Short mmCIF file of C-alpha atoms in Angstrom, two decimals:
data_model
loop_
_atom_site.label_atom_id
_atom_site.label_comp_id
_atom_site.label_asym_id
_atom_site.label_seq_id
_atom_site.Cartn_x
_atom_site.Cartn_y
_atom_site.Cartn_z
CA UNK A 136 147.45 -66.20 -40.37
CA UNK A 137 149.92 -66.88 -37.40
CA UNK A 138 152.20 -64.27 -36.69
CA UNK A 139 155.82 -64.13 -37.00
CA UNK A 140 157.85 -64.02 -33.78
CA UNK A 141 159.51 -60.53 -33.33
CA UNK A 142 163.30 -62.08 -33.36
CA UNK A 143 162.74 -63.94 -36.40
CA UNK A 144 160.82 -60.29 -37.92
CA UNK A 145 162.38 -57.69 -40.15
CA UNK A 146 160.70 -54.89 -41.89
CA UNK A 147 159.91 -56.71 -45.20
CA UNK A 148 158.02 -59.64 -44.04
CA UNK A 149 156.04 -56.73 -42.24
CA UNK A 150 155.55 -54.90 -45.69
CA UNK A 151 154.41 -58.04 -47.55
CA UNK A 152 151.15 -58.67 -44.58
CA UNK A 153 148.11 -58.93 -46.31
CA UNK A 154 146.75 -56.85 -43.96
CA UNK A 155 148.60 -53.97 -42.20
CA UNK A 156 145.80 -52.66 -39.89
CA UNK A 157 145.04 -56.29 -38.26
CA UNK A 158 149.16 -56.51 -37.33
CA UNK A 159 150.36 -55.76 -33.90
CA UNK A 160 151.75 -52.37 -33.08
CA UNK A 161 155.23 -54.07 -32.27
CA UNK A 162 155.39 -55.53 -35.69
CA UNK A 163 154.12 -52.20 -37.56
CA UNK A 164 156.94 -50.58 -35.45
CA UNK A 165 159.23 -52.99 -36.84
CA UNK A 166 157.82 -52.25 -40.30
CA UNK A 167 158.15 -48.50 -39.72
CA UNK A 168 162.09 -48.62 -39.24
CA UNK A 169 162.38 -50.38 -42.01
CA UNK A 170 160.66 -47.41 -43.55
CA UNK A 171 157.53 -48.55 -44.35
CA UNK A 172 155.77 -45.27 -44.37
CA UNK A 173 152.07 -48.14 -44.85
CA UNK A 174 152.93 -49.49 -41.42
CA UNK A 175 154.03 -46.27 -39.74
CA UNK A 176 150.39 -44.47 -41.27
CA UNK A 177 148.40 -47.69 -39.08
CA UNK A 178 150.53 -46.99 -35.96
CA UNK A 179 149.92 -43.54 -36.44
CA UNK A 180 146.43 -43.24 -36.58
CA UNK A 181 146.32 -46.16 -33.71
CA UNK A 182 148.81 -44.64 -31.41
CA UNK A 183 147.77 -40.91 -31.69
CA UNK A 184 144.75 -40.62 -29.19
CA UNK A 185 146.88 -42.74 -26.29
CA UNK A 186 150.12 -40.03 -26.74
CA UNK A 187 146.94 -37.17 -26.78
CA UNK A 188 146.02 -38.22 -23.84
CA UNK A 189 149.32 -38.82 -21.79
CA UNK A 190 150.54 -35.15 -23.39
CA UNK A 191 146.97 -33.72 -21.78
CA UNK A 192 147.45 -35.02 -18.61
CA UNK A 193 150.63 -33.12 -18.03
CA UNK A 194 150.40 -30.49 -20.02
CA UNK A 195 146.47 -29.67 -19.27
CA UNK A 196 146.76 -27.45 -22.58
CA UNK A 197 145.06 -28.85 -25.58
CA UNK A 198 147.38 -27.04 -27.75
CA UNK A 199 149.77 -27.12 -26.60
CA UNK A 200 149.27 -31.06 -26.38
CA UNK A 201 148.34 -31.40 -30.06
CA UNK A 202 151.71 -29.50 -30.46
CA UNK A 203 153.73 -32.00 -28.28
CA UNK A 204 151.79 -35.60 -29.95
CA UNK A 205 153.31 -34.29 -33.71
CA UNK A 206 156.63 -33.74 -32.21
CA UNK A 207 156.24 -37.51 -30.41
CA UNK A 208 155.24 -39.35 -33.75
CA UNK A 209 157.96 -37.32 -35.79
CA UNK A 210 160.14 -39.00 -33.14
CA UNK A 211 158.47 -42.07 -32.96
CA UNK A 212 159.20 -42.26 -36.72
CA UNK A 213 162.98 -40.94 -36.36
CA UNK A 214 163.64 -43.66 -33.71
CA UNK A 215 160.99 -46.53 -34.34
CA UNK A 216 164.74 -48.52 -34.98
CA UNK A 217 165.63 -47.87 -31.25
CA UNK A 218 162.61 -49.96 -30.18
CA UNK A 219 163.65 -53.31 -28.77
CA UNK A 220 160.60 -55.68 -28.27
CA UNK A 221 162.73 -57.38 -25.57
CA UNK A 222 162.78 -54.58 -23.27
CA UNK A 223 158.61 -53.66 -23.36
CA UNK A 224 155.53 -53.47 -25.66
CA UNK A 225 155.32 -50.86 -28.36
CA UNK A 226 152.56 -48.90 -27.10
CA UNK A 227 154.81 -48.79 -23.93
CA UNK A 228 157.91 -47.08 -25.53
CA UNK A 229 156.09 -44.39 -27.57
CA UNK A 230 154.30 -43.87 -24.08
CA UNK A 231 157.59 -42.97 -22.79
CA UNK A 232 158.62 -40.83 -25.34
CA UNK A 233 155.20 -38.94 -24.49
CA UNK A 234 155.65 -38.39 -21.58
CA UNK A 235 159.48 -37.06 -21.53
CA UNK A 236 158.82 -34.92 -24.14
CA UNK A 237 155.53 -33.54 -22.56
CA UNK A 238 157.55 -32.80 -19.12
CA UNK A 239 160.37 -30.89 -20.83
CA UNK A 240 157.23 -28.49 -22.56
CA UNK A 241 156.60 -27.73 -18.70
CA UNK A 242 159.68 -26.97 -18.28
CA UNK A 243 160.66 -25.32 -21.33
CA UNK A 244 157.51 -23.45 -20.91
CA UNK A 245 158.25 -22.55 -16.98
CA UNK A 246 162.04 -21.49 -18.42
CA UNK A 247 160.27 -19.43 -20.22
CA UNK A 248 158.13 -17.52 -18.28
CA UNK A 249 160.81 -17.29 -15.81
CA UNK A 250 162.95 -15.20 -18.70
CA UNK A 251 159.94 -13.02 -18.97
CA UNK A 252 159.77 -12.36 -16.06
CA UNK A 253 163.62 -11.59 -15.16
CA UNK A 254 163.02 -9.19 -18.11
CA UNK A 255 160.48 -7.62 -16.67
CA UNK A 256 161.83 -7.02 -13.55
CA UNK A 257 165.29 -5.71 -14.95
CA UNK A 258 163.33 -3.32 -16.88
CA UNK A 259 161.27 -2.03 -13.68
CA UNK A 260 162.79 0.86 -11.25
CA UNK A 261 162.14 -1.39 -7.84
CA UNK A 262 162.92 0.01 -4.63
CA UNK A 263 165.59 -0.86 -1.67
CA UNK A 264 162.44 -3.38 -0.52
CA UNK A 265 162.10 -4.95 -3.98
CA UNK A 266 165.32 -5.77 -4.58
CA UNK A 267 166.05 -7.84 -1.60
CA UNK A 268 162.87 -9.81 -1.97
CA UNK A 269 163.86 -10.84 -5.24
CA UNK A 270 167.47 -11.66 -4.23
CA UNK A 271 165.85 -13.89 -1.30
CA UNK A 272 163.78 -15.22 -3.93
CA UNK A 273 166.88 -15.88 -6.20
CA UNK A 274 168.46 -17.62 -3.48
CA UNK A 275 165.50 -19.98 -2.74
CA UNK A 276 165.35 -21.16 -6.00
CA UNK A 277 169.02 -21.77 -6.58
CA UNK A 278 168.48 -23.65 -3.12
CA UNK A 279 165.66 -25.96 -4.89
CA UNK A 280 167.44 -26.12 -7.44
CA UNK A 281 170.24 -27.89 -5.92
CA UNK A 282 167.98 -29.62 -3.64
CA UNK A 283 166.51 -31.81 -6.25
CA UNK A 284 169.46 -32.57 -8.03
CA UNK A 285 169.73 -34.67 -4.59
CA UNK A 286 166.80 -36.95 -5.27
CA UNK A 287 166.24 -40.07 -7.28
CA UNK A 288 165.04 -39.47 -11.06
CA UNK A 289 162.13 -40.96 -9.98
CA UNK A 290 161.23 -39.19 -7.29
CA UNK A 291 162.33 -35.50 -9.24
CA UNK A 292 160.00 -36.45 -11.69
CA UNK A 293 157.15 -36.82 -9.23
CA UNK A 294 157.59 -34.01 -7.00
CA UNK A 295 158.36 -31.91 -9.98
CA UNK A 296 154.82 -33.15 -11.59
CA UNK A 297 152.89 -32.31 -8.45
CA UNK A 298 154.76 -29.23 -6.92
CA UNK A 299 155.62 -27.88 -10.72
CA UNK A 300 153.60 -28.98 -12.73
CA UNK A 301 150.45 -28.81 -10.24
CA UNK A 302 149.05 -32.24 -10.35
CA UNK A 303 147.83 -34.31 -7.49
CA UNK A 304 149.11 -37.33 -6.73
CA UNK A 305 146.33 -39.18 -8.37
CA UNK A 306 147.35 -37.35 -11.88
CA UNK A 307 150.74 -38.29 -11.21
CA UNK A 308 150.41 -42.29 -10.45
CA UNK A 309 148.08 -41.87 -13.89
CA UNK A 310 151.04 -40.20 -16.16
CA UNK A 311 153.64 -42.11 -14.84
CA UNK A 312 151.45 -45.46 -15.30
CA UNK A 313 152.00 -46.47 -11.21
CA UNK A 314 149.32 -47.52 -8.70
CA UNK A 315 148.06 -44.34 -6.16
CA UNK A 316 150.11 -45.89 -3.44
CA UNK A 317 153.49 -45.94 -5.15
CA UNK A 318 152.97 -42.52 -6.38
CA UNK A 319 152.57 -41.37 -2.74
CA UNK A 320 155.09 -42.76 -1.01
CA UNK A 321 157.59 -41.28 -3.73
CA UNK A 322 156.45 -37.88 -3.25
CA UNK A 323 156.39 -38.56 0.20
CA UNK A 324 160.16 -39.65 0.40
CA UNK A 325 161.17 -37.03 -2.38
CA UNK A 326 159.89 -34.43 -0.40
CA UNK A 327 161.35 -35.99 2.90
CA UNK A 328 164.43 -36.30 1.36
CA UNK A 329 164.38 -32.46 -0.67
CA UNK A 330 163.14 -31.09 2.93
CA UNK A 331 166.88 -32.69 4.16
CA UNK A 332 168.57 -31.39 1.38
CA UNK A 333 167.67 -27.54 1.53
CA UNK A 334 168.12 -27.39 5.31
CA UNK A 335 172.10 -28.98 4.28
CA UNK A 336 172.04 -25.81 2.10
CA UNK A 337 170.88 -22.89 4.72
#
């Protein structure tokens, strides 16, 4: 049985296939705004091992990646009527949505361990020594800080992969779904261009 196009789908000529699991992910994504809890169940079990596997890759924390892939299908099923078939494929948009939410567990997680940390160190008696290191070291990150506020989104998110979230560029050009070569010539010019930007700020 041929296919409907996607602009001439909506979410009930979805429902009524005789056969969910042989539909295309687009269509059960369709299907699942329309609330179609059949369709979503398909993309779900289809769709799970691919966001597993991006959240891995950046997170490198099995957990905490099984943690992140139930937050991305609760919000693949939250937002499945945000997906527009015009703009990409299906399996590309809940890719996405992977991957965002997998960085911001780095950094949430790196926030966090920086808080400990600051506790910590409040908590300590330090001497004279001590406490100017850690104002230097202050400073320096308030400096990177600012520094990569200066470079494209794309090349913050690959220098913060590699130099934050300690991937080499051959993890990064995988995550981000770019050949090798692209992946090194934006670090290369994000760096470049971060280098310019913190010696602005001495």
């Amino acid at each position: 049985m041929a296919t409907a196009p996607l602009y001439l789908l909506d979410a009930s000529s979805v429902a009524r296939a005789a056969d969910v699991a042989s539909a295309t992910s687009e269509h059960l994504l369709v299907a699942a705004a329309g609330g179609d809890t059949d369709a979503f169940a398909a993309l779900y079990d289809r769709v799970t091992p691919q966001v597993l596997g991006v959240a891995l890759r950046v997170l490198r924390d099995r957990s905490m990646a099984e943690e992140v892939t139930q937050e991305v299908l609760v919000e693949v099923w939250r937002r499945a009527a945000r997906f527009d078939a015009e703009r990409g494929t299906a399996s590309g948009w809940i890719t996405t949505l992977a991957h965002r939410r997998a960085v911001d567990r780095v950094r949430s997680e790196q926030a966090s361990r920086d808080r400990d940390e600051r506790v910590t160190r409040r908590d300590e008696v330090r001497p004279f020594d001590h406490v100017v290191d850690e104002v230097q070291v202050r400073l320096d990150h308030w400096q990177v800080r600012r520094a990569l506020a200066e470079l494209t989104d794309r090349q913050r998110e690959a220098v913060e992969l590699a130099y934050f979230g300690g991937h080499t560029y051959r993890d990064v050009a995988r995550v981000l779904g770019i050949p090798e070569g692209t992946a090194k010539s934006r670090l290369r010019d994000g760096l470049l261009r971060l280098r310019a930007a913190l010696e602005d700020l001495v």
